Short mmCIF file of C-alpha atoms in Angstrom, two decimals:
data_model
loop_
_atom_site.label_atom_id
_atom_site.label_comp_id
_atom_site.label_asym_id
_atom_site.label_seq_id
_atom_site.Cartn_x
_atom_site.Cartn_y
_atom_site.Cartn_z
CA UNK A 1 78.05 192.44 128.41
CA UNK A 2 80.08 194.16 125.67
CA UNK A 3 79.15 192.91 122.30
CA UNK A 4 81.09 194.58 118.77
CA UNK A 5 78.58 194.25 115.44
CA UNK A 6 81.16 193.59 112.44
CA UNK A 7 79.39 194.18 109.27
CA UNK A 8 80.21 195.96 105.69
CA UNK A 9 76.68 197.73 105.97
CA UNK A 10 75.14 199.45 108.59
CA UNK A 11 71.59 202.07 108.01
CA UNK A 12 71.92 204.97 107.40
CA UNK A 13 75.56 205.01 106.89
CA UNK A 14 75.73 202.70 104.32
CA UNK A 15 72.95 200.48 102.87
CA UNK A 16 73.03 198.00 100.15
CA UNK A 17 69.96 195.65 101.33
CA UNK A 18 68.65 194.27 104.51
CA UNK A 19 72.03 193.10 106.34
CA UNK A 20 72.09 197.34 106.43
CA UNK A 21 68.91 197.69 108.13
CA UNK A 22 69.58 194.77 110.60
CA UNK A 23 72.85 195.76 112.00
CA UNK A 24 71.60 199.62 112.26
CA UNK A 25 68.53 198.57 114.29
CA UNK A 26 69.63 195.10 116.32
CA UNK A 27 72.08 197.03 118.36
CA UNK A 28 70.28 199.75 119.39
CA UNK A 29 67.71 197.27 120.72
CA UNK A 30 70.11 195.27 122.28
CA UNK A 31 71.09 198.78 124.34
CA UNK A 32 67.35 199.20 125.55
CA UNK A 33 68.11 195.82 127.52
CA UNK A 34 69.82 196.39 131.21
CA UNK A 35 73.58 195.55 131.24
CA UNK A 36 73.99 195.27 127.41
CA UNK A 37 76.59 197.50 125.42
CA UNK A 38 76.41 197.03 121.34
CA UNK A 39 78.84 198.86 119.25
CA UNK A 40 78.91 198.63 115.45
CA UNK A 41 82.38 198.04 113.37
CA UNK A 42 82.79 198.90 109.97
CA UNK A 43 84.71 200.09 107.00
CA UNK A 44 84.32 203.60 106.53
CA UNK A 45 82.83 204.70 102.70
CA UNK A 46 82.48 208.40 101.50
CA UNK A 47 78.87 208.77 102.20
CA UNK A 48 76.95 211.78 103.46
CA UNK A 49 76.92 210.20 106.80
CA UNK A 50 80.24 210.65 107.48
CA UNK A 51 80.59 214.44 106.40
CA UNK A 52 77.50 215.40 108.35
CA UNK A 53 78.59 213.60 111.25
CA UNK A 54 81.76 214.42 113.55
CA UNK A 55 84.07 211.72 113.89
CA UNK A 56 87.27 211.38 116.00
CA UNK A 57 90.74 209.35 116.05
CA UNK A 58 90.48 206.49 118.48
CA UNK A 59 93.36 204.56 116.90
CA UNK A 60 96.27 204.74 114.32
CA UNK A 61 98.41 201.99 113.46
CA UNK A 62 100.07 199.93 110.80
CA UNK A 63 99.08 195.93 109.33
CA UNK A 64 101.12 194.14 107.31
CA UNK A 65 99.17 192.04 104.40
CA UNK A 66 101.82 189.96 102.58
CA UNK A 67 104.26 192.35 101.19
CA UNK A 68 101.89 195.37 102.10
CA UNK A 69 102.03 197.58 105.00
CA UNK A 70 98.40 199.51 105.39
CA UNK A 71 97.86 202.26 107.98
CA UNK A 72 95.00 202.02 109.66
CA UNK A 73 93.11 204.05 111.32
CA UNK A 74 89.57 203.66 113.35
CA UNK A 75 87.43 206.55 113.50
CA UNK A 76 84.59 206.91 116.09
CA UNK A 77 81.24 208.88 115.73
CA UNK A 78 81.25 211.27 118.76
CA UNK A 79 77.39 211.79 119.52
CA UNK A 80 76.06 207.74 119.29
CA UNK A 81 73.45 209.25 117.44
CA UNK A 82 72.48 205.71 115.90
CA UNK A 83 71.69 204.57 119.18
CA UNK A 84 75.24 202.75 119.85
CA UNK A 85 79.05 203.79 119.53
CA UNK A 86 79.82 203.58 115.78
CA UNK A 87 83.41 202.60 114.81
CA UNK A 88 84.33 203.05 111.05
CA UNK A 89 88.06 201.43 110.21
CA UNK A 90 89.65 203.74 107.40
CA UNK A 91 92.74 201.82 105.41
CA UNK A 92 93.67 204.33 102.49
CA UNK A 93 93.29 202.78 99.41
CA UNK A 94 90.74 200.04 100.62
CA UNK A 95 88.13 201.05 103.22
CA UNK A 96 87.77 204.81 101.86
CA UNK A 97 85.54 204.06 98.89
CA UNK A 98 82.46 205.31 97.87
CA UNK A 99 80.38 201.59 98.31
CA UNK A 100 80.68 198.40 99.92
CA UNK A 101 80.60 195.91 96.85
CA UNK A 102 81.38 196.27 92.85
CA UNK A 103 85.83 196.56 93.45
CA UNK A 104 87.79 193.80 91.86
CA UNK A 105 90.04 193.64 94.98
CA UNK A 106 87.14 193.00 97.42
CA UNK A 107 88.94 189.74 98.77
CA UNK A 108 91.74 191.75 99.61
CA UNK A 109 89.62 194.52 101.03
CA UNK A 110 87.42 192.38 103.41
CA UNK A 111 90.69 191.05 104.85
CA UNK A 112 92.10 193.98 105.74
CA UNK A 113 88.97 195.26 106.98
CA UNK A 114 88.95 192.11 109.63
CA UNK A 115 92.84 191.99 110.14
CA UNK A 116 92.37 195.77 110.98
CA UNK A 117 89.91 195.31 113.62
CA UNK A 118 91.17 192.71 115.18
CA UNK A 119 94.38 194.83 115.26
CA UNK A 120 92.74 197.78 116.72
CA UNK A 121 91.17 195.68 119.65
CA UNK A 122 94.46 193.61 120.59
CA UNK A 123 96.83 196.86 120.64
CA UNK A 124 94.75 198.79 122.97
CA UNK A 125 93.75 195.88 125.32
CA UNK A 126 89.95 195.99 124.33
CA UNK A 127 88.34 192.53 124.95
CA UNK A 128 85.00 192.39 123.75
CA UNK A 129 82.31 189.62 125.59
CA UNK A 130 80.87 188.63 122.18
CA UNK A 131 81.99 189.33 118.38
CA UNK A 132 79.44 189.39 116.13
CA UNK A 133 80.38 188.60 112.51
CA UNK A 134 77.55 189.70 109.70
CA UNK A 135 77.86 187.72 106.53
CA UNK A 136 81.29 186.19 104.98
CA UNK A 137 82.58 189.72 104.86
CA UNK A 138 83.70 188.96 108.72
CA UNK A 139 83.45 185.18 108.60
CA UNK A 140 86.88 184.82 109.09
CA UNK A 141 87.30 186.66 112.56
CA UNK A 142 86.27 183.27 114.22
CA UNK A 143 89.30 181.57 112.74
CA UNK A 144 92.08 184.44 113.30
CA UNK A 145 90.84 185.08 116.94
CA UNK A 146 91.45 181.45 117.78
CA UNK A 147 94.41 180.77 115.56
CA UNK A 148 96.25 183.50 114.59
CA UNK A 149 99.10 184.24 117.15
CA UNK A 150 98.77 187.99 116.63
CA UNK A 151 95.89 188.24 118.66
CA UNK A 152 96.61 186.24 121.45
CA UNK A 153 94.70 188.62 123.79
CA UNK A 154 91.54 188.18 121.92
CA UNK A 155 91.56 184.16 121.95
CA UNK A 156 89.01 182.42 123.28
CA UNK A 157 86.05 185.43 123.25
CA UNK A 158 83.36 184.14 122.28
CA UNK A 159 81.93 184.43 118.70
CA UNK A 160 78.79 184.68 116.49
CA UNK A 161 77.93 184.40 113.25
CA UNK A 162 75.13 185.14 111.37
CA UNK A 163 73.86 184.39 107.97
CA UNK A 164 72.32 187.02 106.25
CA UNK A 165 72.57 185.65 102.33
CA UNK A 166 73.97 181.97 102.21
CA UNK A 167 74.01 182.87 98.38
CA UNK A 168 77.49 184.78 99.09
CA UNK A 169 80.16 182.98 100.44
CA UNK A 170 83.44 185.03 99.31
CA UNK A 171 85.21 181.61 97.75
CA UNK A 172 88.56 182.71 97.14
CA UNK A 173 91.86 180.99 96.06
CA UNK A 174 94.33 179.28 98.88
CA UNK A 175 96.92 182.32 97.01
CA UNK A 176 94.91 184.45 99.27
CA UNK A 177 96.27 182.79 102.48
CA UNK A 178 99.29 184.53 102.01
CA UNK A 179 97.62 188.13 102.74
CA UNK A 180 96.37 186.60 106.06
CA UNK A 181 97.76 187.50 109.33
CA UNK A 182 100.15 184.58 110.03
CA UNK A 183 97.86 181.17 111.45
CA UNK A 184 99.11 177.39 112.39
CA UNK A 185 98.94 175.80 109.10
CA UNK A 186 98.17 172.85 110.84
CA UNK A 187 94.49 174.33 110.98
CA UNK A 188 94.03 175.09 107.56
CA UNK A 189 91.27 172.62 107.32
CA UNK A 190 89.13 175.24 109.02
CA UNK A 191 89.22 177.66 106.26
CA UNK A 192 88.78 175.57 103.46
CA UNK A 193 86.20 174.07 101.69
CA UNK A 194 86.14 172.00 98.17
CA UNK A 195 90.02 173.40 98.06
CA UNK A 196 89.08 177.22 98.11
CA UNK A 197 89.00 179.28 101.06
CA UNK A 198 85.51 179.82 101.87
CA UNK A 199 84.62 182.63 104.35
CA UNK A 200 81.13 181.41 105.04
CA UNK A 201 82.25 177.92 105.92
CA UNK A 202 84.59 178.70 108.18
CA UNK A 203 82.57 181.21 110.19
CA UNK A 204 79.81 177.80 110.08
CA UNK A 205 83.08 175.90 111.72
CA UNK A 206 84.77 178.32 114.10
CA UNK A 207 82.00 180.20 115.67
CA UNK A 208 80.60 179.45 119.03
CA UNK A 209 77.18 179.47 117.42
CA UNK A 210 75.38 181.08 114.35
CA UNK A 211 72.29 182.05 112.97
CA UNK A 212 69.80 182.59 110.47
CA UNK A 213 67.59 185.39 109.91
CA UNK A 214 64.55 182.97 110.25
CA UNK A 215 63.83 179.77 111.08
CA UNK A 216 62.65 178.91 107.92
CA UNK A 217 65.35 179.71 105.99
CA UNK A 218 67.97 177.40 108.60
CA UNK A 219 65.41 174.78 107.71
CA UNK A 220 66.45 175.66 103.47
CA UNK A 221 69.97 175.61 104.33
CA UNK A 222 70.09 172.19 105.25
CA UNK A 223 68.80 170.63 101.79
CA UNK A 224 69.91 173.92 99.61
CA UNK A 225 72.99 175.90 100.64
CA UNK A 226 75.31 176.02 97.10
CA UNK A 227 77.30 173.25 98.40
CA UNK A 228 77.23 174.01 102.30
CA UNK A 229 74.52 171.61 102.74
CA UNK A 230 76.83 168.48 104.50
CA UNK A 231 78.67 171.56 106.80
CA UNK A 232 75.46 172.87 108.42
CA UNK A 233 73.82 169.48 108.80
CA UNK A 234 77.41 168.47 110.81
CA UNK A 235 77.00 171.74 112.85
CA UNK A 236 73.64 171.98 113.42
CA UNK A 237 74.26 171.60 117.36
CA UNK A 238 75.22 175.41 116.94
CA UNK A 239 72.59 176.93 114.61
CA UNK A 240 69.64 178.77 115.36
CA UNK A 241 67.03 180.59 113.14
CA UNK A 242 66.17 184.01 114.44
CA UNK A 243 63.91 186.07 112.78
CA UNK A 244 64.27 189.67 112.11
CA UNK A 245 62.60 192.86 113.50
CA UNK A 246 62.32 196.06 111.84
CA UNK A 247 62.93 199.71 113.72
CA UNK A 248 59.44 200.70 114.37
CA UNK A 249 61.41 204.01 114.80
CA UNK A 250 62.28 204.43 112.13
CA UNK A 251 58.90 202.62 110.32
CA UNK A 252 56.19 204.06 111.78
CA UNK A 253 53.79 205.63 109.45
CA UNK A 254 52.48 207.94 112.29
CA UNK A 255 55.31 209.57 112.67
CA UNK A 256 57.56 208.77 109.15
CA UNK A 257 59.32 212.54 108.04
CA UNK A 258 59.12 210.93 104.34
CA UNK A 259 55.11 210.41 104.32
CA UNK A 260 52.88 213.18 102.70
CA UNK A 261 50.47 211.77 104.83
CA UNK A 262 50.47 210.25 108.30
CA UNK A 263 48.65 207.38 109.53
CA UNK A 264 47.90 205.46 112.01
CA UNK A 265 45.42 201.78 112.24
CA UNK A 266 42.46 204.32 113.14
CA UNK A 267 42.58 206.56 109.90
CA UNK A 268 44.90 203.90 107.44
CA UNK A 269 42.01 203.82 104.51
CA UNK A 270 41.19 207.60 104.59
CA UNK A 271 45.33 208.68 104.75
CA UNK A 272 46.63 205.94 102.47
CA UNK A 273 44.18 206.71 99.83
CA UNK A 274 46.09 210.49 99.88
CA UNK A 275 49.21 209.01 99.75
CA UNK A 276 48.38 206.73 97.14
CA UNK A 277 46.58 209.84 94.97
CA UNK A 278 49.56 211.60 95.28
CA UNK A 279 52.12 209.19 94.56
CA UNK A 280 49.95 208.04 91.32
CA UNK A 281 49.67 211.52 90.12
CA UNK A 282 53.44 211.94 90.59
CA UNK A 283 53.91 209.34 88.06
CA UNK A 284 51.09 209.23 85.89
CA UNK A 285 49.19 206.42 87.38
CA UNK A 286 45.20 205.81 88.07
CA UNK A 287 44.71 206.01 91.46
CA UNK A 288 41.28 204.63 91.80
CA UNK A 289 42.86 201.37 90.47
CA UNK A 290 44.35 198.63 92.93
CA UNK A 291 48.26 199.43 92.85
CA UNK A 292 51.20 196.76 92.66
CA UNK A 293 54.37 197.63 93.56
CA UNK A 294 57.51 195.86 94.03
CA UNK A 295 60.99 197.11 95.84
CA UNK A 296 63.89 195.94 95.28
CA UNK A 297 67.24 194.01 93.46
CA UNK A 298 67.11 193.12 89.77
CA UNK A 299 68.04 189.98 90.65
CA UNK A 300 67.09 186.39 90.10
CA UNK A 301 67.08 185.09 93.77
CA UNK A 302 64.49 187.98 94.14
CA UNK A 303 62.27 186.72 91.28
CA UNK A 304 63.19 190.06 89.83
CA UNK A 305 63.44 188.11 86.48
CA UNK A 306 59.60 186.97 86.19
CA UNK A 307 58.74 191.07 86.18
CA UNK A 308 58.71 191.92 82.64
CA UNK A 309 56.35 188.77 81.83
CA UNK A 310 54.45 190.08 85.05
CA UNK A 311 54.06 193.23 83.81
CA UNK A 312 53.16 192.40 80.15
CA UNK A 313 50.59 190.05 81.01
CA UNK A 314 48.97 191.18 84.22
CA UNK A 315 47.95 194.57 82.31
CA UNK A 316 47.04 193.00 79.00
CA UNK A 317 45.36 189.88 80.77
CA UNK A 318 43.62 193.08 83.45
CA UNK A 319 42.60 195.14 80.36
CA UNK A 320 44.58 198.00 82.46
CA UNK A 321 42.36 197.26 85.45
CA UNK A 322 45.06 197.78 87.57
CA UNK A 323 48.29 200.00 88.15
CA UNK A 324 52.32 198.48 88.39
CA UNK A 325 54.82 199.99 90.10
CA UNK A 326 58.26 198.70 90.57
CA UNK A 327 61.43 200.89 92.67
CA UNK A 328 64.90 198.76 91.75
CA UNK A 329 68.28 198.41 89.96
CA UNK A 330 70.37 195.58 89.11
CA UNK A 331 70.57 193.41 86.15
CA UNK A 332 70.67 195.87 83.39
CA UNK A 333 68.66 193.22 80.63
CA UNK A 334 65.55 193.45 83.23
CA UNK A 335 66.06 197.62 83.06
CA UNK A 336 66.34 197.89 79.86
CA UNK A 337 62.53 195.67 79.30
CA UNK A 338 61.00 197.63 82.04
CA UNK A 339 62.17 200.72 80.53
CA UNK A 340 60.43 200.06 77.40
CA UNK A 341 57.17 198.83 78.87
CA UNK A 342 57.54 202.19 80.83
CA UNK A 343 56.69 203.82 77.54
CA UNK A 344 54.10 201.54 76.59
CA UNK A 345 51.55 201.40 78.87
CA UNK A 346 50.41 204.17 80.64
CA UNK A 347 49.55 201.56 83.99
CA UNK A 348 53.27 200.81 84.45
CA UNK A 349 55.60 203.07 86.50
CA UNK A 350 59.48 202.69 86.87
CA UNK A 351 62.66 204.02 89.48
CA UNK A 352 65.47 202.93 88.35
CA UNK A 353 67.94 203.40 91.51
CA UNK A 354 67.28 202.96 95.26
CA UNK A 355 66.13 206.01 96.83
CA UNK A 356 65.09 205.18 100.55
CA UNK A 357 62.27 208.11 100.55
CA UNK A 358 60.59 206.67 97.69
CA UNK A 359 60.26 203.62 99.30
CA UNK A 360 58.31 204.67 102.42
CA UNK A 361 56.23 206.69 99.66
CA UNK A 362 55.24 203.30 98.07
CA UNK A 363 54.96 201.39 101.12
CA UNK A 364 52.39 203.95 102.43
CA UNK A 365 50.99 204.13 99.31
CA UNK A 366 50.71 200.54 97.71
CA UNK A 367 47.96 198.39 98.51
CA UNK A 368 49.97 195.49 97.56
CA UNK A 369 53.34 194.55 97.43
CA UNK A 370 55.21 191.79 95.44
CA UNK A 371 57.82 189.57 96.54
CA UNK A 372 58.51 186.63 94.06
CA UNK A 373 61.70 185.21 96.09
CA UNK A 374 63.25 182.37 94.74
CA UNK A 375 65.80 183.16 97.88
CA UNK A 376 64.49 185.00 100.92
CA UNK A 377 66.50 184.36 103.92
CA UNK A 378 64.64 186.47 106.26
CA UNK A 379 62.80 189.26 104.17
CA UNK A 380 62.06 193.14 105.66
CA UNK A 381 60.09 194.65 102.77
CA UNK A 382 57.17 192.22 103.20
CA UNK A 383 57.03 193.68 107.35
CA UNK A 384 57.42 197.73 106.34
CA UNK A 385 54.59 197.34 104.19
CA UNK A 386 52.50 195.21 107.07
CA UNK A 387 53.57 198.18 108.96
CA UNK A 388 52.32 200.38 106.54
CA UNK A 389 49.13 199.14 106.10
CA UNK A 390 50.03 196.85 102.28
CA UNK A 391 49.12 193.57 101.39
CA UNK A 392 51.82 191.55 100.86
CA UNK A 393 51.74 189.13 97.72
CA UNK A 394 54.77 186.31 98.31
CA UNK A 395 56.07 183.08 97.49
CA UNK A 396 56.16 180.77 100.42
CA UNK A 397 59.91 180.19 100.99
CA UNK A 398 61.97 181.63 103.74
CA UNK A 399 61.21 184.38 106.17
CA UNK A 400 58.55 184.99 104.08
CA UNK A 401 56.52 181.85 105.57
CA UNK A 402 57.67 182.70 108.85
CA UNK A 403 55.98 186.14 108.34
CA UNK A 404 53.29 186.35 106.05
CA UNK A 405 50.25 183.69 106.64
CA UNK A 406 47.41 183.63 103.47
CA UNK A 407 43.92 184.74 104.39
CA UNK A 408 42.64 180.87 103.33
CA UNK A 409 44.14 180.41 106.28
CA UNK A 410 43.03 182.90 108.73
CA UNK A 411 46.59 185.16 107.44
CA UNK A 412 46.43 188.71 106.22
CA UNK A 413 48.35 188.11 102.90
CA UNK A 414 48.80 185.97 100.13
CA UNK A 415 50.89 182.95 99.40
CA UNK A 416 51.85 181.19 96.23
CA UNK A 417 54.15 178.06 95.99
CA UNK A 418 56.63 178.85 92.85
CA UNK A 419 58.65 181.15 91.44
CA UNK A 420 56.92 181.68 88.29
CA UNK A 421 54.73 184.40 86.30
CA UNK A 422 51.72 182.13 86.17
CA UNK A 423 51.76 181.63 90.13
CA UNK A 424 52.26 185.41 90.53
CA UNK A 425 49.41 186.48 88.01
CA UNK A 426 47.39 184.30 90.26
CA UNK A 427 47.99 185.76 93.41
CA UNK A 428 47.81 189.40 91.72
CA UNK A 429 44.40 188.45 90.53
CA UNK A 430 43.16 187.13 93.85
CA UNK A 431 44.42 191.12 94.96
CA UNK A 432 42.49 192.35 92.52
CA UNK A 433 39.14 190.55 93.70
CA UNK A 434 40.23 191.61 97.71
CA UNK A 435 40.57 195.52 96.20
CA UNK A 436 37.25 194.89 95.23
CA UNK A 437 35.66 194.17 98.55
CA UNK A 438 36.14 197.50 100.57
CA UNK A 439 35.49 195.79 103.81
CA UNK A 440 37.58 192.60 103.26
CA UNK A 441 40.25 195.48 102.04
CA UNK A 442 39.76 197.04 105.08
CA UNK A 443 39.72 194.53 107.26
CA UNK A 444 43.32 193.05 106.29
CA UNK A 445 44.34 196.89 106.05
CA UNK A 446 43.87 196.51 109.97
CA UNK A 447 45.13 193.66 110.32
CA UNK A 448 48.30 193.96 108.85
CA UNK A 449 49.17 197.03 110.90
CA UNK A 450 48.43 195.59 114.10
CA UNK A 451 51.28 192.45 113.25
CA UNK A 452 54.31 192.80 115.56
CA UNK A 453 57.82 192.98 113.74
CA UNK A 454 59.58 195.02 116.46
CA UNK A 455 62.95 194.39 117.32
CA UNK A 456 62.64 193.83 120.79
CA UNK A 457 61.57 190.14 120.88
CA UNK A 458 64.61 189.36 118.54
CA UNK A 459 66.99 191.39 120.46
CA UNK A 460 66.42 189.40 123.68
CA UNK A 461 66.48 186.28 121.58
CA UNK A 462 70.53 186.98 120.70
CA UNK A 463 71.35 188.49 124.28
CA UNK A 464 70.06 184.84 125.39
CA UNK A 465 72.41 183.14 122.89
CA UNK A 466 75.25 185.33 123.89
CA UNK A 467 74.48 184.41 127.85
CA UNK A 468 73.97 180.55 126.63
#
């Protein structure tokens, strides 16, 4: 079985959030499994990836969008060092930028990017078993491989989709149609939605089948899904919430290349302790205090907004019994508070930026992490710090209440119901008091590490859904 991973991100090539992690650890799993073959697809960026990496020609040709002809060309990574055969599609002018997101053309550039690979397959004859579209960025493949004459040779392979954020859609005008490879108009019901061409919904309508990240987010999507609610209720024959894994690879504090200290479950309290020391004197911080930390987006579906308030009150309400430390970017009004508070109390520590060492330094380090998701689809950060020995502190929505159980309820983290600083103060207090017990602390230390998140059980799920 010969299944192609189209996604915008892929670890460590290029990494915005989690659909990065997912698509450069589900096909490598999927590869461990007898008589699979996962390859990755995507655009290529100028990252250090590509420049340490050698990378060869596999095709050149032309597209036309509109009144546009693009050359493209798809480069291949010679050594499969990731585990699988990497494809990067390079259109100059589009998909040879420096990031995935932030360009005020990116409706323009995600079409290309999925007119260009389904190009690249039809004109040298390569018929994949399975196409597997991450995320609107590629939710239109299942439309032009059934109705767009140009690939003819593709039609009828079969087609996934999964949903990684339902909280991006890539609405764009019907204007837009006209940058499409040519389609039979009489189908454009199947792209649009509300009058707009919405990538999302017509992945949710073309598709053989798609997926969640968890089961409890499929269950959100049905009752909160920024207008998608009716579609997914209508094709709910085809959905299916499967959770997420994490590359115990690649997160294994054992044998992590980023940890000052390794661990494993037998020696977590002595090692984390040195990590933790370390890491606090780094950045000023009291390391015989409990320490919070939160990773992350600055950004509301994140709960990212509640952490100034957070901040403010859990050290003035703690009398600085406790330490803060938060690794993130995003909205710039939430920087710009953090930044001060930085400066005012010597408990508080700020990143600004995503630096991928620093977060294995936390999670080794922390002894709890915070995750105040108003939207969590699936969640990974709550899992590397179960792996890594940290309590996780999170609001029950999601993949977060598919992952993390409270200890009231024989669990080895903490739950709380909404999205607000009162609810989170709670929970961080109720940390606090656990930090206080050193066997209690220990005990959910263990505990946490010995939870299962490995890709393996999630890889066999999808190669079941492919066969089905």
């Amino acid at each position: 079985m010969v299944v192609y991973h189209l996604s915008t991100e892929c670890y460590p090539v290029a990494k915005v959030g989690g659909l990065a992690d997912v698509v450069g650890a589900l096909p490598k799993y999927q590869n461990k499994i007898k008589g699979v073959d996962a390859k990755v697809v995507m655009p290529w960026y100028n990252k250090p990836f590509v420049y340490d990496h050698e990378f060869e020609v596999v095709f050149d040709g032309f597209i036309h969008q509109g009144s546009h002809m693009l050359q493209v060309q798809v480069m291949k990574e010679k050594t499969d060092t990731l585990g699988f055969e990497l494809y990067m599609v390079k259109i100059p002018g589009l998909l040879d930028r420096d990031n995935p997101y932030g360009y005020q053309d990116e409706s323009f550039q995600f079409l290309a990017f999925q007119h260009g690979i389904l190009h690249w397959l039809s004109a040298m004859k390569i018929r994949p078993d399975v196409l597997h579209c991450h995320d609107y960025h590629t939710g239109l493949v299942p439309f032009m491989v059934e109705h767009c004459p140009e690939f003819e040779f593709l039609k009828g392979v079969k087609t996934i989709g999964t949903i990684h954020n339902g909280e991006y859609q890539g609405v764009m005008d019907w204007s837009m149609a006209n940058y499409m490879p040519a389609f039979d108009r009489y189908k454009w019901g199947l792209l649009d939605w509300n009058k707009l061409i919405n990538p999302l919904a017509s992945m949710i309508k073309c598709s053989h089948a798609f997926t969640t990240v968890s089961e409890g987010y499929l269950e959100e999507l049905y009752i909160s899904f920024r207008g998608l609610e009716s579609l997914v209720r209508e094709e709910f024959g085809k959905a299916y919430g499967i959770i997420n894994g994490i590359d115990t690879e690649v997160w294994n504090p054992e044998t992590d290349p980023m940890l000052d200290f390794n661990f494993g479950i037998e020696n977590a309290i002595e090692q984390k302790k040195k990590n933790k020391e370390k890491l606090c004197k780094e950045y000023g911080l009291k390391p015989e205090l409990p320490l919070f930390a939160f990773i992350g987006r600055f950004a509301t579906e994140k709960g990212a907004d509640l952490l100034p308030d957070v901040v403010w009150r859990s050290i003035k309400q703690s009398y600085g019994a406790l330490n803060i430390m938060i690794l993130g970017s995003g909205n710039t009004y939430i920087e710009n508070i953090l930044k001060e508070y930085e400066h005012t109390y010597s408990n508080f520590a700020l990143d600004v930026g995503y630096k991928e060492y620093l977060s294995h330094k936390i999670y080794a380090s922390a002894d709890f992490l915070l995750m105040p998701s108003r939207v969590e689809p699936c969640g990974l950060n709550q899992m590397y710090s179960m792996r890594y020995g940290t309590i996780p502190i999170v609001r029950y929505t999601g993949g977060l209440r598919d992952t993390v159980e409270d200890i009231s309820t024989g669990g080895a983290g903490l739950n709380f119901t909404y999205a607000g600083v009162d609810d989170v103060i709670h929970a961080m207090n109720r940390g606090v008091s656990i930090y206080n017990q050193k066997k209690l602390m220990g005990d959910l230390i263990d505990a946490n590490m010995r939870f299962d998140f490995a890709w393996e059980k999630s890889a066999e799920k999808y190669i079941a859904l492919y066969n089905k």
